[in-house]
PDB file of C-alpha atoms and ligand atoms in Angstrom:
ATOM      1  CA  MET A  27     -71.940 -13.752  88.712  1.00 49.00           C
ATOM      2  CA  ASP A  28     -70.194 -12.181  91.675  1.00 50.00           C
ATOM      3  CA  GLN A  29     -71.622  -8.713  92.112  1.00 62.00           C
ATOM      4  CA  ALA A  30     -69.242  -7.610  94.926  1.00 69.00           C
ATOM      5  CA  PRO A  31     -67.170  -4.550  94.015  1.00 83.00           C
ATOM      6  CA  GLU A  32     -63.461  -5.062  93.411  1.00 93.00           C
ATOM      7  CA  LEU A  33     -61.073  -5.121  96.278  1.00 96.00           C
ATOM      8  CA  THR A  34     -58.854  -1.976  96.480  1.00 97.00           C
ATOM      9  CA  LEU A  35     -55.328  -3.015  97.352  1.00 98.00           C
ATOM     10  CA  GLY A  36     -52.416  -0.781  98.298  1.00 98.00           C
ATOM     11  CA  TYR A  37     -49.145  -1.439  96.522  1.00 97.00           C
ATOM     12  CA  ILE A  38     -45.911  -0.146  98.092  1.00 96.00           C
ATOM     13  CA  ALA A  39     -44.013   1.399  95.182  1.00 93.00           C
ATOM     14  CA  TYR A  40     -40.744  -0.314  96.110  1.00 97.00           C
ATOM     15  CA  LEU A  41     -38.922  -3.313  94.697  1.00 98.00           C
ATOM     16  CA  ASN A  42     -39.513  -5.259  97.894  1.00 98.00           C
ATOM     17  CA  CYS A  43     -43.225  -5.536  96.982  1.00 98.00           C
ATOM     18  CA  VAL A  44     -42.733  -7.007  93.469  1.00 98.00           C
ATOM     19  CA  PRO A  45     -42.818 -10.644  94.786  1.00 98.00           C
ATOM     20  CA  PHE A  46     -46.254 -10.060  96.230  1.00 98.00           C
ATOM     21  CA  PHE A  47     -47.715  -8.414  93.129  1.00 97.00           C
ATOM     22  CA  HIS A  48     -46.001  -9.492  89.942  1.00 96.00           C
ATOM     23  CA  HIS A  49     -47.936 -12.798  89.647  1.00 96.00           C
ATOM     24  CA  LEU A  50     -50.941 -11.906  91.755  1.00 97.00           C
ATOM     25  CA  LYS A  51     -53.453 -11.608  88.874  1.00 96.00           C
ATOM     26  CA  ASP A  52     -52.130 -14.872  87.364  1.00 96.00           C
ATOM     27  CA  ASN A  53     -53.271 -16.453  90.657  1.00 97.00           C
ATOM     28  CA  GLY A  54     -56.827 -15.360  90.353  1.00 95.00           C
ATOM     29  CA  PHE A  55     -56.774 -11.952  92.105  1.00 96.00           C
ATOM     30  CA  HIS A  56     -59.322  -9.443  90.799  1.00 93.00           C
ATOM     31  CA  GLY A  57     -59.089  -5.951  92.096  1.00 95.00           C
ATOM     32  CA  ARG A  58     -57.392  -2.655  91.673  1.00 95.00           C
ATOM     33  CA  PHE A  59     -54.058  -1.491  92.905  1.00 97.00           C
ATOM     34  CA  ILE A  60     -53.200   1.946  94.337  1.00 98.00           C
ATOM     35  CA  THR A  61     -49.531   2.598  94.552  1.00 98.00           C
ATOM     36  CA  GLY A  62     -47.723   4.809  97.075  1.00 98.00           C
ATOM     37  CA  VAL A  63     -44.879   5.074  99.494  1.00 98.00           C
ATOM     38  CA  PRO A  64     -45.655   3.579 102.949  1.00 98.00           C
ATOM     39  CA  SER A  65     -46.539   6.830 104.629  1.00 98.00           C
ATOM     40  CA  ALA A  66     -49.093   7.605 101.879  1.00 98.00           C
ATOM     41  CA  LEU A  67     -50.608   4.092 102.124  1.00 98.00           C
ATOM     42  CA  ASN A  68     -50.737   4.394 105.858  1.00 98.00           C
ATOM     43  CA  GLN A  69     -52.800   7.525 105.557  1.00 98.00           C
ATOM     44  CA  MET A  70     -55.130   5.980 102.922  1.00 98.00           C
ATOM     45  CA  LEU A  71     -55.653   3.000 105.149  1.00 98.00           C
ATOM     46  CA  GLN A  72     -56.522   5.278 108.104  1.00 97.00           C
ATOM     47  CA  GLN A  73     -59.004   7.101 105.916  1.00 97.00           C
ATOM     48  CA  GLY A  74     -60.670   3.953 104.596  1.00 97.00           C
ATOM     49  CA  GLN A  75     -59.525   4.464 101.010  1.00 98.00           C
ATOM     50  CA  LEU A  76     -57.895   0.994 100.879  1.00 98.00           C
ATOM     51  CA  ASP A  77     -59.539  -2.319 101.751  1.00 98.00           C
ATOM     52  CA  VAL A  78     -56.193  -4.052 102.346  1.00 98.00           C
ATOM     53  CA  SER A  79     -52.551  -3.097 102.048  1.00 98.00           C
ATOM     54  CA  PRO A  80     -49.087  -4.040 103.069  1.00 98.00           C
ATOM     55  CA  SER A  81     -47.968  -1.081 105.107  1.00 97.00           C
ATOM     56  CA  SER A  82     -45.896   0.042 108.090  1.00 98.00           C
ATOM     57  CA  SER A  83     -46.056  -2.257 111.129  1.00 98.00           C
ATOM     58  CA  PHE A  84     -45.959   0.962 113.204  1.00 98.00           C
ATOM     59  CA  GLU A  85     -49.235   2.081 111.555  1.00 98.00           C
ATOM     60  CA  TYR A  86     -50.798  -1.170 112.752  1.00 98.00           C
ATOM     61  CA  ALA A  87     -49.645  -0.460 116.334  1.00 98.00           C
ATOM     62  CA  ARG A  88     -51.023   3.078 116.470  1.00 98.00           C
ATOM     63  CA  ASN A  89     -54.390   2.293 114.886  1.00 98.00           C
ATOM     64  CA  TRP A  90     -54.792  -1.432 115.562  1.00 98.00           C
ATOM     65  CA  GLU A  91     -58.534  -1.234 116.474  1.00 98.00           C
ATOM     66  CA  LYS A  92     -59.230  -0.316 112.843  1.00 98.00           C
ATOM     67  CA  TYR A  93     -57.488  -3.343 111.303  1.00 98.00           C
ATOM     68  CA  LEU A  94     -57.126  -7.110 111.055  1.00 98.00           C
ATOM     69  CA  LEU A  95     -53.902  -8.721 109.983  1.00 98.00           C
ATOM     70  CA  LEU A  96     -53.611 -11.059 107.082  1.00 98.00           C
ATOM     71  CA  PRO A  97     -51.730 -14.119 108.428  1.00 98.00           C
ATOM     72  CA  GLY A  98     -48.523 -15.487 106.946  1.00 98.00           C
ATOM     73  CA  HIS A  99     -47.150 -12.444 105.104  1.00 98.00           C
ATOM     74  CA  SER A 100     -44.919  -9.519 106.013  1.00 98.00           C
ATOM     75  CA  ILE A 101     -41.877  -7.570 104.847  1.00 98.00           C
ATOM     76  CA  SER A 102     -39.268  -8.501 107.432  1.00 98.00           C
ATOM     77  CA  SER A 103     -35.539  -9.104 107.857  1.00 98.00           C
ATOM     78  CA  VAL A 104     -33.621 -11.717 109.745  1.00 98.00           C
ATOM     79  CA  GLY A 105     -30.324  -9.861 109.834  1.00 98.00           C
ATOM     80  CA  LYS A 106     -29.561  -7.353 107.144  1.00 98.00           C
ATOM     81  CA  VAL A 107     -32.430  -5.908 105.176  1.00 98.00           C
ATOM     82  CA  GLU A 108     -30.370  -3.883 102.589  1.00 98.00           C
ATOM     83  CA  SER A 109     -32.879  -1.112 102.190  1.00 98.00           C
ATOM     84  CA  VAL A 110     -33.375   0.511 105.577  1.00 98.00           C
ATOM     85  CA  LEU A 111     -30.068   2.315 105.937  1.00 98.00           C
ATOM     86  CA  LEU A 112     -28.561   5.051 108.069  1.00 98.00           C
ATOM     87  CA  PHE A 113     -25.912   6.868 106.019  1.00 98.00           C
ATOM     88  CA  SER A 114     -23.368   8.717 108.164  1.00 98.00           C
ATOM     89  CA  SER A 115     -19.867  10.098 107.920  1.00 96.00           C
ATOM     90  CA  VAL A 116     -19.360   9.396 111.622  1.00 97.00           C
ATOM     91  CA  GLY A 117     -19.828   6.194 113.628  1.00 97.00           C
ATOM     92  CA  LEU A 118     -23.068   5.530 115.513  1.00 96.00           C
ATOM     93  CA  ARG A 119     -21.617   6.487 118.890  1.00 95.00           C
ATOM     94  CA  GLN A 120     -20.476   9.831 117.518  1.00 97.00           C
ATOM     95  CA  LEU A 121     -24.043  10.803 116.646  1.00 98.00           C
ATOM     96  CA  SER A 122     -24.666  12.257 120.102  1.00 97.00           C
ATOM     97  CA  GLY A 123     -26.107  15.786 119.729  1.00 97.00           C
ATOM     98  CA  HIS A 124     -26.663  15.433 115.968  1.00 96.00           C
ATOM     99  CA  THR A 125     -29.901  15.812 114.019  1.00 98.00           C
ATOM    100  CA  ILE A 126     -30.568  12.957 111.628  1.00 98.00           C
ATOM    101  CA  ALA A 127     -32.479  13.723 108.392  1.00 98.00           C
ATOM    102  CA  ILE A 128     -35.201  11.103 108.067  1.00 98.00           C
ATOM    103  CA  THR A 129     -37.258  10.072 105.079  1.00 98.00           C
ATOM    104  CA  GLY A 130     -40.884  11.200 105.040  1.00 98.00           C
ATOM    105  CA  GLU A 131     -41.803   7.892 103.331  1.00 98.00           C
ATOM    106  CA  SER A 132     -41.634   5.704 106.462  1.00 98.00           C
ATOM    107  CA  ALA A 133     -43.390   5.131 109.802  1.00 98.00           C
ATOM    108  CA  THR A 134     -41.727   1.935 111.021  1.00 98.00           C
ATOM    109  CA  SER A 135     -38.055   2.543 110.117  1.00 98.00           C
ATOM    110  CA  ILE A 136     -37.889   6.064 111.643  1.00 98.00           C
ATOM    111  CA  ASN A 137     -39.113   4.591 114.930  1.00 98.00           C
ATOM    112  CA  LEU A 138     -36.759   1.628 114.656  1.00 98.00           C
ATOM    113  CA  LEU A 139     -33.920   4.175 114.317  1.00 98.00           C
ATOM    114  CA  ARG A 140     -35.121   6.036 117.470  1.00 98.00           C
ATOM    115  CA  VAL A 141     -35.362   2.708 119.432  1.00 98.00           C
ATOM    116  CA  ILE A 142     -31.923   1.548 118.269  1.00 98.00           C
ATOM    117  CA  LEU A 143     -30.158   4.742 119.255  1.00 98.00           C
ATOM    118  CA  ARG A 144     -31.835   4.939 122.708  1.00 98.00           C
ATOM    119  CA  GLU A 145     -31.931   1.262 123.683  1.00 98.00           C
ATOM    120  CA  PHE A 146     -28.799  -0.194 122.139  1.00 98.00           C
ATOM    121  CA  TYR A 147     -26.479   2.899 122.095  1.00 98.00           C
ATOM    122  CA  GLN A 148     -27.845   4.923 125.044  1.00 98.00           C
ATOM    123  CA  LEU A 149     -28.072   7.931 122.839  1.00 98.00           C
ATOM    124  CA  HIS A 150     -30.896  10.051 124.186  1.00 97.00           C
ATOM    125  CA  ASP A 151     -29.916  13.352 122.654  1.00 97.00           C
ATOM    126  CA  VAL A 152     -30.230  12.590 118.918  1.00 98.00           C
ATOM    127  CA  ASP A 153     -32.923  14.558 117.138  1.00 98.00           C
ATOM    128  CA  ASP A 154     -34.528  13.835 113.770  1.00 98.00           C
ATOM    129  CA  ARG A 155     -36.438  15.765 111.213  1.00 98.00           C
ATOM    130  CA  VAL A 156     -37.878  15.284 107.706  1.00 98.00           C
ATOM    131  CA  PRO A 157     -35.957  17.866 105.684  1.00 98.00           C
ATOM    132  CA  GLU A 158     -37.253  19.952 102.765  1.00 97.00           C
ATOM    133  CA  GLU A 159     -34.057  19.401 100.799  1.00 96.00           C
ATOM    134  CA  SER A 160     -33.139  16.171  99.054  1.00 97.00           C
ATOM    135  CA  ILE A 161     -31.809  13.638 101.571  1.00 98.00           C
ATOM    136  CA  GLU A 162     -29.377  12.361  98.994  1.00 97.00           C
ATOM    137  CA  LEU A 163     -27.808  15.816  98.728  1.00 97.00           C
ATOM    138  CA  LEU A 164     -27.695  16.202 102.511  1.00 98.00           C
ATOM    139  CA  ILE A 165     -25.844  12.814 102.751  1.00 97.00           C
ATOM    140  CA  GLU A 166     -23.397  13.963 100.081  1.00 96.00           C
ATOM    141  CA  ALA A 167     -22.796  17.067 102.224  1.00 95.00           C
ATOM    142  CA  GLY A 168     -21.903  14.859 105.153  1.00 94.00           C
ATOM    143  CA  GLN A 169     -25.145  14.884 107.169  1.00 97.00           C
ATOM    144  CA  PRO A 170     -26.423  11.680 108.836  1.00 98.00           C
ATOM    145  CA  ALA A 171     -29.691  10.493 107.243  1.00 98.00           C
ATOM    146  CA  LEU A 172     -32.122   7.558 107.009  1.00 98.00           C
ATOM    147  CA  LEU A 173     -33.484   6.313 103.703  1.00 98.00           C
ATOM    148  CA  ILE A 174     -35.690   3.304 102.961  1.00 98.00           C
ATOM    149  CA  GLY A 175     -36.776   1.310  99.943  1.00 98.00           C
ATOM    150  CA  ASP A 176     -35.391   1.911  96.401  1.00 98.00           C
ATOM    151  CA  ARG A 177     -33.712   5.200  97.285  1.00 98.00           C
ATOM    152  CA  ALA A 178     -31.628   3.393  99.989  1.00 98.00           C
ATOM    153  CA  LEU A 179     -30.759   0.571  97.553  1.00 98.00           C
ATOM    154  CA  HIS A 180     -29.601   3.156  94.938  1.00 98.00           C
ATOM    155  CA  LEU A 181     -27.537   5.209  97.292  1.00 98.00           C
ATOM    156  CA  ALA A 182     -25.851   2.122  98.757  1.00 98.00           C
ATOM    157  CA  CYS A 183     -24.689   1.236  95.222  1.00 96.00           C
ATOM    158  CA  ASN A 184     -23.263   4.719  94.708  1.00 95.00           C
ATOM    159  CA  LEU A 185     -21.952   5.643  98.069  1.00 96.00           C
ATOM    160  CA  PRO A 186     -20.486   9.170  98.316  1.00 95.00           C
ATOM    161  CA  PRO A 187     -16.844   9.165  99.553  1.00 95.00           C
ATOM    162  CA  GLY A 188     -16.434   8.967 103.368  1.00 96.00           C
ATOM    163  CA  VAL A 189     -20.029   7.914 104.007  1.00 97.00           C
ATOM    164  CA  GLN A 190     -20.588   4.722 106.099  1.00 97.00           C
ATOM    165  CA  VAL A 191     -23.745   2.606 105.861  1.00 98.00           C
ATOM    166  CA  PHE A 192     -25.565   1.105 108.917  1.00 98.00           C
ATOM    167  CA  ASP A 193     -28.221  -1.531 108.122  1.00 98.00           C
ATOM    168  CA  LEU A 194     -30.988  -1.251 110.750  1.00 98.00           C
ATOM    169  CA  GLY A 195     -32.212  -4.793 110.200  1.00 98.00           C
ATOM    170  CA  ASP A 196     -28.695  -6.070 110.932  1.00 98.00           C
ATOM    171  CA  ILE A 197     -28.321  -3.880 114.096  1.00 98.00           C
ATOM    172  CA  TRP A 198     -31.735  -5.123 115.386  1.00 98.00           C
ATOM    173  CA  TYR A 199     -30.799  -8.747 114.812  1.00 98.00           C
ATOM    174  CA  ARG A 200     -27.392  -8.448 116.490  1.00 98.00           C
ATOM    175  CA  HIS A 201     -28.988  -7.017 119.625  1.00 98.00           C
ATOM    176  CA  THR A 202     -32.153  -9.126 119.842  1.00 98.00           C
ATOM    177  CA  GLY A 203     -31.594 -12.334 117.828  1.00 98.00           C
ATOM    178  CA  LEU A 204     -35.087 -11.780 116.414  1.00 98.00           C
ATOM    179  CA  PRO A 205     -36.579 -10.946 113.029  1.00 98.00           C
ATOM    180  CA  PHE A 206     -37.710  -7.415 112.465  1.00 99.00           C
ATOM    181  CA  VAL A 207     -41.101  -6.828 110.857  1.00 99.00           C
ATOM    182  CA  PHE A 208     -41.178  -3.601 108.785  1.00 98.00           C
ATOM    183  CA  ALA A 209     -44.570  -4.114 107.105  1.00 98.00           C
ATOM    184  CA  LEU A 210     -47.674  -6.094 107.786  1.00 98.00           C
ATOM    185  CA  TRP A 211     -50.679  -6.785 105.557  1.00 98.00           C
ATOM    186  CA  MET A 212     -53.545  -4.866 107.146  1.00 98.00           C
ATOM    187  CA  ILE A 213     -57.231  -5.238 106.360  1.00 98.00           C
ATOM    188  CA  ASP A 214     -59.660  -2.427 106.984  1.00 98.00           C
ATOM    189  CA  ARG A 215     -62.323  -3.959 109.301  1.00 98.00           C
ATOM    190  CA  ASN A 216     -64.988  -2.017 107.359  1.00 97.00           C
ATOM    191  CA  ALA A 217     -64.149  -4.035 104.246  1.00 97.00           C
ATOM    192  CA  LEU A 218     -64.723  -7.415 105.856  1.00 96.00           C
ATOM    193  CA  ASP A 219     -68.437  -7.923 105.064  1.00 94.00           C
ATOM    194  CA  LEU A 220     -68.360  -6.828 101.470  1.00 94.00           C
ATOM    195  CA  HIS A 221     -65.120  -8.628 100.548  1.00 95.00           C
ATOM    196  CA  SER A 222     -65.148 -11.714 102.737  1.00 95.00           C
ATOM    197  CA  SER A 223     -64.547 -14.226  99.902  1.00 95.00           C
ATOM    198  CA  ALA A 224     -61.848 -12.134  98.144  1.00 96.00           C
ATOM    199  CA  LEU A 225     -60.066 -11.616 101.466  1.00 97.00           C
ATOM    200  CA  ALA A 226     -60.305 -15.314 102.313  1.00 96.00           C
ATOM    201  CA  GLU A 227     -58.500 -16.151  99.021  1.00 97.00           C
ATOM    202  CA  LEU A 228     -55.896 -13.372  99.162  1.00 98.00           C
ATOM    203  CA  GLY A 229     -53.440 -15.086 101.565  1.00 98.00           C
ATOM    204  CA  GLU A 230     -53.021 -18.122  99.284  1.00 98.00           C
ATOM    205  CA  GLN A 231     -52.830 -15.994  96.158  1.00 98.00           C
ATOM    206  CA  LEU A 232     -49.982 -13.942  97.695  1.00 98.00           C
ATOM    207  CA  LEU A 233     -48.114 -17.096  98.689  1.00 98.00           C
ATOM    208  CA  GLN A 234     -48.345 -18.526  95.193  1.00 98.00           C
ATOM    209  CA  SER A 235     -47.275 -15.217  93.706  1.00 98.00           C
ATOM    210  CA  ARG A 236     -44.295 -14.911  96.092  1.00 98.00           C
ATOM    211  CA  GLN A 237     -43.188 -18.497  95.371  1.00 98.00           C
ATOM    212  CA  GLN A 238     -43.402 -18.041  91.632  1.00 97.00           C
ATOM    213  CA  LEU A 239     -41.330 -14.905  91.558  1.00 97.00           C
ATOM    214  CA  ILE A 240     -38.658 -16.045  94.101  1.00 97.00           C
ATOM    215  CA  GLY A 241     -38.505 -19.471  92.358  1.00 96.00           C
ATOM    216  CA  ASN A 242     -37.733 -17.865  89.026  1.00 96.00           C
ATOM    217  CA  PRO A 243     -36.571 -14.299  89.621  1.00 97.00           C
ATOM    218  CA  TYR A 244     -34.084 -13.573  86.799  1.00 97.00           C
ATOM    219  CA  LEU A 245     -36.421 -12.918  83.877  1.00 95.00           C
ATOM    220  CA  HIS A 246     -38.374 -10.204  85.674  1.00 96.00           C
ATOM    221  CA  ALA A 247     -35.395  -8.826  87.575  1.00 98.00           C
ATOM    222  CA  THR A 248     -33.652  -8.299  84.231  1.00 97.00           C
ATOM    223  CA  VAL A 249     -36.638  -6.261  82.931  1.00 96.00           C
ATOM    224  CA  ILE A 250     -36.809  -4.215  86.081  1.00 96.00           C
ATOM    225  CA  ALA A 251     -33.049  -3.689  86.306  1.00 97.00           C
ATOM    226  CA  LYS A 252     -33.141  -1.790  83.022  1.00 94.00           C
ATOM    227  CA  LYS A 253     -36.034   0.392  84.171  1.00 95.00           C
ATOM    228  CA  VAL A 254     -34.656   1.325  87.533  1.00 95.00           C
ATOM    229  CA  GLY A 255     -30.929   1.414  86.921  1.00 95.00           C
ATOM    230  CA  LEU A 256     -29.871  -1.341  89.393  1.00 97.00           C
ATOM    231  CA  ASN A 257     -28.016  -4.640  88.516  1.00 97.00           C
ATOM    232  CA  THR A 258     -30.097  -7.742  88.022  1.00 98.00           C
ATOM    233  CA  GLU A 259     -28.009  -9.498  90.692  1.00 98.00           C
ATOM    234  CA  THR A 260     -28.646  -6.642  93.161  1.00 98.00           C
ATOM    235  CA  ILE A 261     -32.401  -7.063  92.749  1.00 98.00           C
ATOM    236  CA  VAL A 262     -32.377 -10.860  92.988  1.00 98.00           C
ATOM    237  CA  ASP A 263     -30.206 -10.725  96.039  1.00 98.00           C
ATOM    238  CA  TYR A 264     -32.576  -8.152  97.582  1.00 98.00           C
ATOM    239  CA  TRP A 265     -35.613 -10.388  97.009  1.00 98.00           C
ATOM    240  CA  ASN A 266     -33.801 -13.266  98.603  1.00 98.00           C
ATOM    241  CA  THR A 267     -32.758 -11.159 101.529  1.00 98.00           C
ATOM    242  CA  ILE A 268     -36.198  -9.847 102.485  1.00 98.00           C
ATOM    243  CA  ASP A 269     -38.097 -12.362 104.581  1.00 98.00           C
ATOM    244  CA  TYR A 270     -41.746 -12.306 103.448  1.00 98.00           C
ATOM    245  CA  ARG A 271     -43.021 -14.711 106.151  1.00 98.00           C
ATOM    246  CA  LEU A 272     -44.853 -13.952 109.329  1.00 98.00           C
ATOM    247  CA  GLU A 273     -44.358 -16.668 111.899  1.00 98.00           C
ATOM    248  CA  LYS A 274     -43.920 -16.964 115.684  1.00 98.00           C
ATOM    249  CA  GLU A 275     -40.420 -15.549 115.781  1.00 98.00           C
ATOM    250  CA  HIS A 276     -41.544 -12.568 113.658  1.00 98.00           C
ATOM    251  CA  LEU A 277     -44.373 -11.833 116.155  1.00 98.00           C
ATOM    252  CA  ARG A 278     -41.879 -11.999 119.063  1.00 98.00           C
ATOM    253  CA  GLY A 279     -39.722  -9.459 117.239  1.00 98.00           C
ATOM    254  CA  LEU A 280     -42.781  -7.311 116.490  1.00 98.00           C
ATOM    255  CA  GLN A 281     -43.986  -7.347 120.128  1.00 98.00           C
ATOM    256  CA  LEU A 282     -40.465  -6.415 121.405  1.00 98.00           C
ATOM    257  CA  PHE A 283     -40.327  -3.534 118.958  1.00 98.00           C
ATOM    258  CA  PHE A 284     -43.765  -2.247 120.155  1.00 98.00           C
ATOM    259  CA  GLN A 285     -42.709  -2.614 123.772  1.00 98.00           C
ATOM    260  CA  LEU A 286     -39.575  -0.527 123.146  1.00 98.00           C
ATOM    261  CA  CYS A 287     -41.658   2.085 121.272  1.00 98.00           C
ATOM    262  CA  GLU A 288     -43.855   2.385 124.340  1.00 98.00           C
ATOM    263  CA  LYS A 289     -40.866   2.574 126.625  1.00 98.00           C
ATOM    264  CA  TYR A 290     -39.579   5.596 124.679  1.00 98.00           C
ATOM    265  CA  GLN A 291     -43.056   7.212 124.368  1.00 98.00           C
ATOM    266  CA  LEU A 292     -43.288   6.560 120.657  1.00 98.00           C
ATOM    267  CA  LEU A 293     -46.506   4.544 121.192  1.00 98.00           C
ATOM    268  CA  GLU A 294     -49.150   5.046 123.860  1.00 97.00           C
ATOM    269  CA  GLY A 295     -49.742   1.341 124.526  1.00 97.00           C
ATOM    270  CA  GLN A 296     -49.445  -2.215 123.182  1.00 97.00           C
ATOM    271  CA  PRO A 297     -51.659  -3.261 120.290  1.00 98.00           C
ATOM    272  CA  GLU A 298     -53.529  -6.529 120.223  1.00 98.00           C
ATOM    273  CA  LEU A 299     -52.468  -8.688 117.263  1.00 98.00           C
ATOM    274  CA  ASN A 300     -55.768  -9.630 115.663  1.00 98.00           C
ATOM    275  CA  PHE A 301     -55.784 -11.820 112.559  1.00 98.00           C
ATOM    276  CA  LEU A 302     -58.274 -12.608 109.858  1.00 98.00           C
ATOM    277  CA  ASP A 303     -59.646 -16.118 110.712  1.00 90.00           C
TER     278      ASP A 303
HETATM  279  C1  ISJ B  18     -37.712  -2.936 104.296  1.00 87.68           C
HETATM  280  C2  ISJ B  18     -38.515  -1.967 103.981  1.00 87.68           C
HETATM  281  O1  ISJ B  18     -39.745  -2.063 104.560  1.00 87.68           O
HETATM  282  C3  ISJ B  18     -40.651  -0.957 104.569  1.00 87.68           C
HETATM  283  C4  ISJ B  18     -40.571  -0.001 105.526  1.00 87.68           C
HETATM  284  C5  ISJ B  18     -41.661   0.641 105.991  1.00 87.68           C
HETATM  285  C6  ISJ B  18     -41.578   1.754 106.962  1.00 87.68           C
HETATM  286  O2  ISJ B  18     -40.435   2.100 107.323  1.00 87.68           O
HETATM  287  O3  ISJ B  18     -42.617   2.316 107.423  1.00 87.68           O
HETATM  288  C7  ISJ B  18     -42.931   0.295 105.447  1.00 87.68           C
HETATM  289  C8  ISJ B  18     -43.119  -0.637 104.494  1.00 87.68           C
HETATM  290  C9  ISJ B  18     -41.944  -1.369 103.910  1.00 87.68           C
HETATM  291  O4  ISJ B  18     -41.775  -1.008 102.525  1.00 87.68           O
HETATM  292  C10 ISJ B  18     -38.171  -0.928 102.982  1.00 87.68           C
HETATM  293  O5  ISJ B  18     -39.111  -0.388 102.359  1.00 87.68           O
HETATM  294  O6  ISJ B  18     -36.979  -0.687 102.722  1.00 87.68           O
END
């Protein structure tokens, strides 16, 4: 019998992660899940509390020596992403001098917003902060703000009057022609020895799980729709919009993002992209 302890896997508590996880145990995965928003999972990864997790690509860049990447999987967009949204009652070019309220749940998307404003709109005087108040209430009151994940999906379906929506995946694609990689699957290097066989199997298990859910999404989307208060169609459309692959073009997009982060002093240097063999 295999005596190795179970793998501890981070689970981003957003709908975009359902395709990875819903059928994972059916595909032979044994382990335990710890759920959290990306910023919480980033911190748990840094502290060695997770063996492997999908989490912010920006977290990989700032602590890359600690991690290996699982090949083939990501949370990316090729064009619109639908859940990384800037809500604003003024156009992007009118944001000069404003402070944008940003979600405390993100590491990648908040830096994508900074890069987009500086590099594509030459806006160098836009500040941001994580507010103590509810971001949804601030948006209703007319303040510009960035939300990600399910909260962004919900607000986009119930947009307050006069508020415009800017999809950061779409803006990135229009300016670069490249995919944008929001999340990568990161393995704690310290977990490699103990969990080598489970980690070697994980990539294929995730692929099977993804294909099963995306191939037959309606049954589960209907169940989730009732729980979370979104339409079944909205959820299925979202799963089909997110690009879960990690291929050459994705890596080009990722490297360009990291270069721009360094250009604007959001990162100190360029990470090596090191993968599990
Ligand atoms: C597209 C998304 O990708 C996410 C965005 C992340 C971030 O901004 O740090 C991290 C993980 C992903 O869940 C989203 O959650 O809306």
